[in-house]
Coordinates of C-alpha atoms and ligand atoms in Angstrom, one line a residue:
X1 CA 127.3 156.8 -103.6
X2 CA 128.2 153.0 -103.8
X3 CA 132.2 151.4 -103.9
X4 CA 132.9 152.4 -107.6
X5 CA 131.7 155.9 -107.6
X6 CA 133.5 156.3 -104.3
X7 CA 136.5 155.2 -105.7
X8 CA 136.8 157.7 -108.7
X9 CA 135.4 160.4 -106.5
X10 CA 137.7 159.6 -104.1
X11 CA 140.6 159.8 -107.0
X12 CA 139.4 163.1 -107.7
X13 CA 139.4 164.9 -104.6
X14 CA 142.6 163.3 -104.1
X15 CA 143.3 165.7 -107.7
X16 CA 142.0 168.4 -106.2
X17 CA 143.7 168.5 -103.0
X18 CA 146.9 167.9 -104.6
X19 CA 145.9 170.6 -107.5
X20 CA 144.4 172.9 -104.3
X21 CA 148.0 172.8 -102.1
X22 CA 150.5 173.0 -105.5
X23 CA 148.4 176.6 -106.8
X24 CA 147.7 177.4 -103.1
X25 CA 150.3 181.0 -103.9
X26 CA 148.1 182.3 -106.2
X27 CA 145.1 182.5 -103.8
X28 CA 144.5 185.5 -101.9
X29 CA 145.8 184.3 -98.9
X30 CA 142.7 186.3 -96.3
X31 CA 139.4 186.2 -98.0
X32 CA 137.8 189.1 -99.1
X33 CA 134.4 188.7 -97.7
X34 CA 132.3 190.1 -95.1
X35 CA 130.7 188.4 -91.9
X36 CA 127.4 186.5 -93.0
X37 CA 128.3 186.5 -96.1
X38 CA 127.7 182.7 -96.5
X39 CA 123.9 182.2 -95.5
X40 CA 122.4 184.1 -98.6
X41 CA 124.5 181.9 -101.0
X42 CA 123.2 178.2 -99.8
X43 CA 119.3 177.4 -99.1
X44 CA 117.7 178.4 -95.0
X45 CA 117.1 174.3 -95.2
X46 CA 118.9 171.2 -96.2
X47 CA 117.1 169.5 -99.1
X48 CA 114.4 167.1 -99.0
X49 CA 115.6 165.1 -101.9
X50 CA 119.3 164.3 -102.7
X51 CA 121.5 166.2 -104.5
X52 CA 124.2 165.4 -107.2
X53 CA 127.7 165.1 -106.4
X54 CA 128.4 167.2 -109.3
X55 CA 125.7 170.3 -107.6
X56 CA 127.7 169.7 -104.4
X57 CA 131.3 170.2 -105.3
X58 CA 130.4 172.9 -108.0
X59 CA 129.0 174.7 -104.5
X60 CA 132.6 174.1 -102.9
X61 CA 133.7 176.4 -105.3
X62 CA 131.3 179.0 -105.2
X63 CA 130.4 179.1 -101.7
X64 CA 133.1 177.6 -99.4
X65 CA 136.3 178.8 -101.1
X66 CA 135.8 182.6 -101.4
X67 CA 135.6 182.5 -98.0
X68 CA 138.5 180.5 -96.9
X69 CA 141.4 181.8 -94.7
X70 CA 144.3 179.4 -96.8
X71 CA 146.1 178.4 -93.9
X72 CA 148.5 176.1 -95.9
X73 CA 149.3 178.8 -98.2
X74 CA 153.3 180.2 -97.9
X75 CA 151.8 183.6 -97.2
X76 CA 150.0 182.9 -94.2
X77 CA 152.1 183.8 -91.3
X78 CA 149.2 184.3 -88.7
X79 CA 149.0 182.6 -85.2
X80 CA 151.3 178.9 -85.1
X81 CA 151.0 177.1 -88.1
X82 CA 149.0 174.5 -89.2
X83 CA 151.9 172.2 -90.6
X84 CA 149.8 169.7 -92.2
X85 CA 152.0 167.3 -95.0
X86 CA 150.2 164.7 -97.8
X87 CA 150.8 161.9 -95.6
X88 CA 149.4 163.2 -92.5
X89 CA 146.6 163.8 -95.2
X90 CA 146.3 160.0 -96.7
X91 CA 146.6 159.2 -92.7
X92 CA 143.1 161.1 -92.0
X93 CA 141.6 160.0 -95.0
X94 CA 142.7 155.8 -93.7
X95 CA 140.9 157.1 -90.0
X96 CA 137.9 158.3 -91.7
X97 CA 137.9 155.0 -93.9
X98 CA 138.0 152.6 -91.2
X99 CA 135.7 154.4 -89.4
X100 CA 137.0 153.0 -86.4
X101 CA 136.0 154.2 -82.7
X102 CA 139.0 153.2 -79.5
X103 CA 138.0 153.9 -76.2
X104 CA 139.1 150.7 -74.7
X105 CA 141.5 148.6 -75.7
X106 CA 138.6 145.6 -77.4
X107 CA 136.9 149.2 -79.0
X108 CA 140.0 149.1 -81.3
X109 CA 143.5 147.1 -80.0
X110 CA 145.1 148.8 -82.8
X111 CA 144.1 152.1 -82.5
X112 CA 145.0 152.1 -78.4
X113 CA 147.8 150.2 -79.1
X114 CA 149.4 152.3 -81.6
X115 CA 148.6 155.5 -79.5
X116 CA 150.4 154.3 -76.9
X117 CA 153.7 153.1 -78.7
X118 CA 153.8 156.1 -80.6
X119 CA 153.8 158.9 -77.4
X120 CA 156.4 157.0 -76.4
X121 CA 158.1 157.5 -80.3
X122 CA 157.1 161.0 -79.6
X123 CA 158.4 161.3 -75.7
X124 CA 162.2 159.3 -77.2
X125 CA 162.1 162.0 -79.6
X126 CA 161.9 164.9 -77.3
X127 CA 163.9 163.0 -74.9
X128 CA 162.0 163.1 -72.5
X129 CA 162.2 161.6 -69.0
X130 CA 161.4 157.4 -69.2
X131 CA 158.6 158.2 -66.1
X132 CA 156.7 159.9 -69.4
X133 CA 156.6 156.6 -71.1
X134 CA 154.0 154.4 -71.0
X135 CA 156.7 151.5 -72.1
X136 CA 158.6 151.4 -68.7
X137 CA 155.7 150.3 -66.7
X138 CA 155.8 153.4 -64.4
X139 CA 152.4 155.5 -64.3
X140 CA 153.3 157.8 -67.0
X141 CA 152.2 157.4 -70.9
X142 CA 150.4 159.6 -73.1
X143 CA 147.4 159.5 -75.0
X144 CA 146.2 161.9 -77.6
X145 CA 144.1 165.5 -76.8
X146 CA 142.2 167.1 -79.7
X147 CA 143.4 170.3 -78.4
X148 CA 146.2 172.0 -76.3
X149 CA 143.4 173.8 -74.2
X150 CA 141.9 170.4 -73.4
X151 CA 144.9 169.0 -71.9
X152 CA 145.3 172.0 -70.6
X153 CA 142.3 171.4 -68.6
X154 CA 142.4 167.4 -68.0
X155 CA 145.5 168.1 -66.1
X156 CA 144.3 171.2 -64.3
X157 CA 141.4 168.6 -63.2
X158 CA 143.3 165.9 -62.5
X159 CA 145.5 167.9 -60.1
X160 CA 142.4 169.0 -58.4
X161 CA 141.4 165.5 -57.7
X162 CA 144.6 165.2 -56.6
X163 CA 144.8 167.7 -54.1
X164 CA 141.3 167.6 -52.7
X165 CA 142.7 163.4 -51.8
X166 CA 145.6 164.1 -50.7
X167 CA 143.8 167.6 -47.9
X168 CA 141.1 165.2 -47.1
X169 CA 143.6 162.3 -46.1
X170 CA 144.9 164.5 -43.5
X171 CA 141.5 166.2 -42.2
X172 CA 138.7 163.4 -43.3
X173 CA 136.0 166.1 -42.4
X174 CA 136.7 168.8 -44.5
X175 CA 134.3 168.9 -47.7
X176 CA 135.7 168.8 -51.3
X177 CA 133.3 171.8 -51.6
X178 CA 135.2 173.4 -48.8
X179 CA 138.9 172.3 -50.5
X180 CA 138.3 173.0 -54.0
X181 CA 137.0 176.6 -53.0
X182 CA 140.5 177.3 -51.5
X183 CA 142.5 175.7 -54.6
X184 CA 144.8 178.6 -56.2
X185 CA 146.1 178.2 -59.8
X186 CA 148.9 179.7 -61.4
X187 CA 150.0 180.9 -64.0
X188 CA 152.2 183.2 -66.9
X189 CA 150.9 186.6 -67.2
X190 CA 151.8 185.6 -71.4
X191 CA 150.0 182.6 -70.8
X192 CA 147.8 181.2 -73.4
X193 CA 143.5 182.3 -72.5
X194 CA 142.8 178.4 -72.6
X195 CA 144.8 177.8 -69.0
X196 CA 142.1 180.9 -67.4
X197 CA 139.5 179.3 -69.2
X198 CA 140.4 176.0 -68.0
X199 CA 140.6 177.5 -64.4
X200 CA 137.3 179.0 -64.7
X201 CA 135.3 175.0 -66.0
X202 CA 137.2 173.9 -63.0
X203 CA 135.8 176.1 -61.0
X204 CA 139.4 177.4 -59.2
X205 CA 141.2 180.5 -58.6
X206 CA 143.6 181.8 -61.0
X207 CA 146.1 183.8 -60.4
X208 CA 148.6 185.4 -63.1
X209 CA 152.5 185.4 -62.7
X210 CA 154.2 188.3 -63.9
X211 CA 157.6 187.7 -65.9
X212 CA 160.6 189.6 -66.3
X213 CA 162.2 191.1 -68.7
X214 CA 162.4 188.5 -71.3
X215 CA 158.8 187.4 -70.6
X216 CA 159.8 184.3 -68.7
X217 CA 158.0 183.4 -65.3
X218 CA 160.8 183.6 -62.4
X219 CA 161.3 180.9 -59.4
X220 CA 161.0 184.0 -56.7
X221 CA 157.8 185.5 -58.5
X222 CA 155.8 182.6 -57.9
X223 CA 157.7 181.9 -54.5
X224 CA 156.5 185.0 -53.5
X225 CA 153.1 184.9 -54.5
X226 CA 152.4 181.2 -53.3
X227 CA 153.5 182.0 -49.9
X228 CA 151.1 185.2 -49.3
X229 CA 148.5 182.6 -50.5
X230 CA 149.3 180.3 -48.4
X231 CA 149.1 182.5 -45.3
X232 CA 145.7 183.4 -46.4
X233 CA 144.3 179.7 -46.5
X234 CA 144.4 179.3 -49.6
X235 CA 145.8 176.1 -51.1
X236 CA 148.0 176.2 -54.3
X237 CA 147.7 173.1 -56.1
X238 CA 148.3 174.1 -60.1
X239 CA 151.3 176.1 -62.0
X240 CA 150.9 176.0 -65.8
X241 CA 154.0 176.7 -67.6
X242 CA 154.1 178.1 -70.7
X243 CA 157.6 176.9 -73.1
X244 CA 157.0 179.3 -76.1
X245 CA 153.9 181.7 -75.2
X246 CA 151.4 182.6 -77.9
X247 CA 152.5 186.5 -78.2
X248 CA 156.6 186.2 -79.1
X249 CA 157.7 182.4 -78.1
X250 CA 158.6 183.1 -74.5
X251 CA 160.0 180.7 -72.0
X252 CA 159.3 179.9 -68.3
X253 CA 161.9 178.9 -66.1
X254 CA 160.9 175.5 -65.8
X255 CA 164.3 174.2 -64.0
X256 CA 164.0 176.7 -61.2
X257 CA 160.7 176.9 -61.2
X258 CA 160.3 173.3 -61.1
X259 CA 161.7 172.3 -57.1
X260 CA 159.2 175.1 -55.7
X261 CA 156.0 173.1 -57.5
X262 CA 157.7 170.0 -56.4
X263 CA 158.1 171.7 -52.9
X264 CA 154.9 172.8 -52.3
X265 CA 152.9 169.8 -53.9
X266 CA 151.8 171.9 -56.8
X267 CA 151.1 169.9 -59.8
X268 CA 153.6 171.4 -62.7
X269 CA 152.0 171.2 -65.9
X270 CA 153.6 172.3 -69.2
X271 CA 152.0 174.0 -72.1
X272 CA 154.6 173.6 -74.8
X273 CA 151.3 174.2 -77.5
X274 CA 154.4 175.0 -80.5
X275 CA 157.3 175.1 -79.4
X276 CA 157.4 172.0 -77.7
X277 CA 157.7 170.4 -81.2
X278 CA 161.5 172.0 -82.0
X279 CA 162.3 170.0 -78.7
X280 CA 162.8 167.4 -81.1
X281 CA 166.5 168.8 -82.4
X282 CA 169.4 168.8 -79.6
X283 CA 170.2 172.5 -80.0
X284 CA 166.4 173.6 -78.9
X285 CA 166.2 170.4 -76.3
X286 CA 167.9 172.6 -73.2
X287 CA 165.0 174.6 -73.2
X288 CA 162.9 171.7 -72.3
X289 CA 165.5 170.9 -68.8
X290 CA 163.5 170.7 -65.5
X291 CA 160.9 168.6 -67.2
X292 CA 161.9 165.8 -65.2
X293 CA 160.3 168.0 -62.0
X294 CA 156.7 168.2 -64.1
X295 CA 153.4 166.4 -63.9
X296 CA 152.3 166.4 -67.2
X297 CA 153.4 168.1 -70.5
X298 CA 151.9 168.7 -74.0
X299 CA 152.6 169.4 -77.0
X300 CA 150.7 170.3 -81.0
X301 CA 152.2 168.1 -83.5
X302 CA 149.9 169.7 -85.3
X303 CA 151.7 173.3 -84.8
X304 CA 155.4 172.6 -85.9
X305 CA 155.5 168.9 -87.0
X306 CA 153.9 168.4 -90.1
X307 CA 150.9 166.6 -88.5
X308 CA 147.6 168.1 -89.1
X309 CA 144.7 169.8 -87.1
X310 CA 143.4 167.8 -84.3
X311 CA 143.8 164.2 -84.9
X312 CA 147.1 163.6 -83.2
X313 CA 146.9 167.4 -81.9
X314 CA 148.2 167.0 -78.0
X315 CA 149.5 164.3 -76.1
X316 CA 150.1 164.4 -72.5
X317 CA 152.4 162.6 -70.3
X318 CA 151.7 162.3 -66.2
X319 CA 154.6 161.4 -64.1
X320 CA 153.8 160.1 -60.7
X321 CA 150.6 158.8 -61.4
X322 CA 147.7 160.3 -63.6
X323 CA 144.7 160.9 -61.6
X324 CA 141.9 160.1 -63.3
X325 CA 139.3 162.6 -64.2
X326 CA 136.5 160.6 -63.0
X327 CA 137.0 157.7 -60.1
X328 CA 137.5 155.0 -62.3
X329 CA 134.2 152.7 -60.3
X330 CA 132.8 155.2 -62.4
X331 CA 133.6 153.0 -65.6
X332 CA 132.9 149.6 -66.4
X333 CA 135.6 147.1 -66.3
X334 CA 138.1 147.6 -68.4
X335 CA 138.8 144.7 -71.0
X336 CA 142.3 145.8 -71.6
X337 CA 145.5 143.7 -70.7
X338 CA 147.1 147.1 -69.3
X339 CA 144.3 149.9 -67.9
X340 CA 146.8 153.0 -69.4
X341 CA 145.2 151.7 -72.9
X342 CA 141.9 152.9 -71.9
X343 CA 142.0 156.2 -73.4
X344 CA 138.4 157.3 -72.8
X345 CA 139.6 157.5 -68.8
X346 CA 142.3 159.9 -69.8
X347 CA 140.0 163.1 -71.4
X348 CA 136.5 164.7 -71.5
X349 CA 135.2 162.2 -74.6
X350 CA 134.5 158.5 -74.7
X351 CA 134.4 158.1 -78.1
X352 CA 138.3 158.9 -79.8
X353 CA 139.4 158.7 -83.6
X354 CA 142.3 156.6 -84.8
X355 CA 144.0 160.0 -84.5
X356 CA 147.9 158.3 -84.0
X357 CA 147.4 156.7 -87.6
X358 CA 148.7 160.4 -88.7
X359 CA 151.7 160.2 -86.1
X360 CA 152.6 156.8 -87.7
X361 CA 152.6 158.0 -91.2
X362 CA 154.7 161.3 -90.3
X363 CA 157.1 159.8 -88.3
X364 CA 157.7 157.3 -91.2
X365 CA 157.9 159.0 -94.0
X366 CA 159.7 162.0 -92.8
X367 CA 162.3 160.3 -89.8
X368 CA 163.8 162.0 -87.4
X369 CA 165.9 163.8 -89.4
X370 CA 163.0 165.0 -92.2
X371 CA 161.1 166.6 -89.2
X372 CA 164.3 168.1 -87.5
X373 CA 165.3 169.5 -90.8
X374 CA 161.9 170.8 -91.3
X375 CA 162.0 173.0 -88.2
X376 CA 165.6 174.2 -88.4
X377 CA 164.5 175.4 -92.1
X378 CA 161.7 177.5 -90.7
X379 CA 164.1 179.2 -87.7
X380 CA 166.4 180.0 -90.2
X381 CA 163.3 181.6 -92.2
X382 CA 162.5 183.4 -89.0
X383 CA 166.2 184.3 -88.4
X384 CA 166.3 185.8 -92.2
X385 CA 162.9 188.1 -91.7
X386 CA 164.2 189.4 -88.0
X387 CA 167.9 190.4 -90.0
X388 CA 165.4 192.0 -92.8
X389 CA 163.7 194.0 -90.0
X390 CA 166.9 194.9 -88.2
X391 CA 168.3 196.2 -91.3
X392 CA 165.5 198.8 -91.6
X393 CA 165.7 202.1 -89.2
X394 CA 162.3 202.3 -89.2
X395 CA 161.2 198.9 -87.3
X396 CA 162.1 197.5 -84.5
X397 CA 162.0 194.0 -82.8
X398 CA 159.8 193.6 -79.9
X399 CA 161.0 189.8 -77.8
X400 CA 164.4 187.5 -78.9
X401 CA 163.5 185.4 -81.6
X402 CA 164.2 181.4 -80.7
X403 CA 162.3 179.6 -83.0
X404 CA 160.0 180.5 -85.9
X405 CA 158.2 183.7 -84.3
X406 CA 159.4 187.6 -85.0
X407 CA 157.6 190.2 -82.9
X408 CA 158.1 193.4 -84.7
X409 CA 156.9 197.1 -85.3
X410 CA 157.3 200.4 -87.1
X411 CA 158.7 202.3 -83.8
X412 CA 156.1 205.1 -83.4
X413 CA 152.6 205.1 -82.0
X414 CA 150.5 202.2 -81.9
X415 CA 147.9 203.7 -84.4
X416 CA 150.9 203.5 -86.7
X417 CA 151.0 199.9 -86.2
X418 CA 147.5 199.2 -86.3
X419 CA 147.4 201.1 -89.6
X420 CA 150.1 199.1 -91.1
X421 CA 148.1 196.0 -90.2
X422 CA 144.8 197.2 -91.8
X423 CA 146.5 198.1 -95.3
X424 CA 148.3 194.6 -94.8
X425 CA 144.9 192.1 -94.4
X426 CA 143.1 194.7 -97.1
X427 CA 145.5 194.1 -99.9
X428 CA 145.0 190.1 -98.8
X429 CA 148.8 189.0 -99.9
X430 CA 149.9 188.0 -97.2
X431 CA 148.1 187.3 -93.7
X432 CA 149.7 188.7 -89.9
X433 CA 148.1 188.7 -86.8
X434 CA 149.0 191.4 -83.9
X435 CA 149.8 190.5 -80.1
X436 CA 150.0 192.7 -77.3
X437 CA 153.7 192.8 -75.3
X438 CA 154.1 195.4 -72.3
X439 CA 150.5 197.0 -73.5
X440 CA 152.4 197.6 -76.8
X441 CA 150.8 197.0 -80.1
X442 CA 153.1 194.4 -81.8
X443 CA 153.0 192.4 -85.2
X444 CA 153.6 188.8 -85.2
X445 CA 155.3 186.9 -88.2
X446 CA 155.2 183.2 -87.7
X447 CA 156.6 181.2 -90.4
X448 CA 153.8 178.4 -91.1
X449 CA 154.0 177.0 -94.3
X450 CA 155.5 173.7 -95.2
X451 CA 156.0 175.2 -98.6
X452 CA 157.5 178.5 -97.3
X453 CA 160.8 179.5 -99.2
X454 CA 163.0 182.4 -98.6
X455 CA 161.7 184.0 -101.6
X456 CA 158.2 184.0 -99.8
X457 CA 159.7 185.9 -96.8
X458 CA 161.6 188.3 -99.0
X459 CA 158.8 189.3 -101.3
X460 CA 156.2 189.0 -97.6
X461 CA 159.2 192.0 -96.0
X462 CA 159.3 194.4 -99.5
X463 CA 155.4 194.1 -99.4
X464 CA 155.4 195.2 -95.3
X465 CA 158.0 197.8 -96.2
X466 CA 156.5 199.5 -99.5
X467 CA 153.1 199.7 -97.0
X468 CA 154.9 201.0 -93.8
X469 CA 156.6 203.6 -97.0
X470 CA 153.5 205.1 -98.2
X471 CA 151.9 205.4 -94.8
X472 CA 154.9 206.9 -93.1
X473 CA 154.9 209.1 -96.4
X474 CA 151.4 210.0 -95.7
X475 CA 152.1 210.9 -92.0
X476 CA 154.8 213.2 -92.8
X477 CA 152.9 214.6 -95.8
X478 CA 149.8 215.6 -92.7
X479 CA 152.2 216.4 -90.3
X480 CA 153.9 218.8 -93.1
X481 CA 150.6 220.6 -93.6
X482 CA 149.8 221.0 -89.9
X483 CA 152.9 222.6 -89.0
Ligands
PLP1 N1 148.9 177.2 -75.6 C1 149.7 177.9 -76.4 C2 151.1 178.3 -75.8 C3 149.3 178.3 -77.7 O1 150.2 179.0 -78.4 C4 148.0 178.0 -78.1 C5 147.6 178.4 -79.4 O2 148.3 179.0 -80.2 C6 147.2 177.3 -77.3 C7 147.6 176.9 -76.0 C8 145.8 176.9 -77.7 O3 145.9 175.8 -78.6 P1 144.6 174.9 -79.0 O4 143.9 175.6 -80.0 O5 145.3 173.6 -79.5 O6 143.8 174.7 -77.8

């Protein structure tokens, strides 16, 4: 493919994207197809001779989009969203373009440059303490994760260097075999799998917190448990906070729980995977107080503000130095004017993509305002479907509903539930995911899509409601003969 059949290719997919996200409503939003069912419809081997452009895109639509989950589409209300917007889009498309790889600052100024300046954008925006900014010449700054779980893990590792330092300042001898097998982690018993996964790569002790009655990790819980820890030699070195779990949007008690990590030289690191975002407007900021006692903090743009999957995904900020995952004499001397450019020192890859380019476009073109209006719209979306459950007698909501999240369930058994889930990913029109809260079987409604309307969640609730009907009329209907 040379320049000028780039460009008209280019123009097209460009038609078909645009085509693709305006019809995305009248696609089934969960595909019906069944594991495997993509290696019988494509060749065991790639060709040996080149194939047409035409043969390849005709394949898109045979083969790739019956089996695609439409995560865009305003009836998928699964997991936390994927809130992708056109110019995030054109942003990716300007990445992939240049081609460009920053690792140091001469790999690409631009690319570290503009990282930098805009996690500080980001870290104004969630007004966050200046220590997280890169811009005030402290230690803190931010760079770009692909994932929540791996910043979940650079700062689990970083603390562990930390702490291993700091025990073998005091006692010289002691191995960092011996230390690091007598680290303890923390954290939520609703916390996301990626901070037990991240304990278990660094090779530590986890142990879960369990939270009261709203969910929410409590100062004296973890008190409690770091002391009888303590007393049996172990060292605790790691709390991960969750602000907005994954099952129903809970929220630690970072301001109490803050002083105890502080206390006890336990790095404090906050998973704020979607909720963070909402940070953004002042009515959702309070949630976000005791920050200022944290080590690092992230958040997915690519979850509530309109920036999409991956590039630009996480950002972290470390306060009171960042410790670096490998010794830096490790890495060749840095060309940069300030070392906090480097980015390849601050996560697992070298190599990074000119993922901020998307930050930069979003910011822009939506403001502050755009992206605070955007999330209000989809709380008030939430708040709309949790009043349509309340309404029914036959449902009941399972956590408080802050942002964009509604636990709910048909109060009876959890076969009932699971049930009510099957009928609703076999008729395919619109998509939910379940969670488990208090070994309860719970549905989750998240409102994702950019293009969401209220319309969408009113049709989404008759649709859950005629399904929960005819089920409920079947169970009476059984019951009725068995009696
Ligand atoms: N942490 C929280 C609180 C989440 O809700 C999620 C996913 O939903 C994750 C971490 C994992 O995110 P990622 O896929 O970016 O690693």
């Amino acid at each position: 493919m040379d320049a000028a059949e780039f460009r008209r290719r280019g123009k097209e997919m460009v038609d078909f994207v645009a085509d693709y996200q305006e019809n995305i409503e009248h696609r089934r939003v969960y595909p019906d197809v069944e594991p495997g069912y993509l290696r019988s419809m494509i060749p065991s081997e790639a060709p040996l001779e080149p194939e047409s452009y035409e043969d390849v895109l005709r394949d898109v639509d045979r083969v790739i989009m019956p089996g695609v989950t439409h995560w865009l589409s305003p009836h998928f209300y699964a997991y936390y969203a994927n809130s992708t917007s056109f110019p995030s889009i054109l942003a990716d498309l300007l990445s992939s373009g240049i081609g460009t790889i920053g690792f140091t600052w001469a790999a690409n100024p631009a690319c570290s440059e503009l990282e930098t300046v805009m996690l500080d954008w980001l870290g104004k925006m969630l007004q966050l303490p200046e220590d997280f900014l890169s811009e005030t010449q402290g230690q803190g700054g931010g760079v770009i994760q692909g994932t929540a779980s791996e910043a979940t893990l650079m700062a689990l590792l970083s603390a562990r260097l930390k702490t291993v330092k700091c025990v073998q300042e005091s006692d010289p001898q002691r191995s960092e075999a011996d230390i690091i097998s007598k680290l303890i982690a923390y954290t939520s018993e609703e916390a996301h799998s990626s901070v037990e996964k991240a304990s278990i790569i660094g090779g530590v002790v986890i142990r879960m917190v369990p939270t009261d009655e709203h969910f929410s990790v409590r100062a004296e819980t973890l008190e409690k448990m770091v002391a009888e820890d303590k007393a049996t030699g172990y060292i605790p070195f790691f709390f991960c906070a969750t602000l907005g779990t994954t099952p129903c949007c809970a929220f630690d008690k970072i301001d109490e729980l803050g002083p105890i990590c502080n206390a006890e030289n336990i790095w404090m690191h906050i998973d704020a995977a979607y909720a963070g975002c909402a940070f953004i407007c002042p009515e959702f900021r309070p949630l976000l107080n005791g920050v200022e006692f944290a080590d690092s903090f992230s958040i997915n743009p690519n979850k509530f503000l309109l920036v999409g999957f991956d590039c630009s995904a996480i950002m972290m900020w470390v306060l009171k130095g960042f410790y670096f995952f490998l010794p830096l004499h490790l890495f060749s001397t840095s060309l940069s004017p300030h070392l906090s450019s480097d980015s390849q020192h601050w996560g697992i890859p070298m190599a990074r993509r000119f993922r901020s380019l998307k930050l930069w476009f979003v910011f822009r073109m939506y403001g502050l305002r755009g992206l605070q209006a955007f999330i209000r719209k989809h709380v008030e979306l939430a708040k709309t479907f949790e009043n349509l459950v309340r309404g029914d007698n036959n449902f009941e909501i399972c956590a408080e509903v802050v942002m964009g999240l509604v636990c709910f369930r048909l109060k009876g058994s959890d076969e009932l539930n699971k049930a009510l889930l099957k009928q609703i990913t076999r008729t395919g029109k619109i998509y939910l995911v379940p969670c488990k809260l208090r070994g309860r079987f719970v549905l989750r409604f998240v409102v994702c899509g950019r293009t969401t309307e209220l319309r969408h969640i009113q049709e989404a609730w008759k649709h859950i409601t005629e399904l929960s009907s005819e089920l409920l009329q079947n169970l009476f209907d059984h019951e009725g003969k068995e009696n």
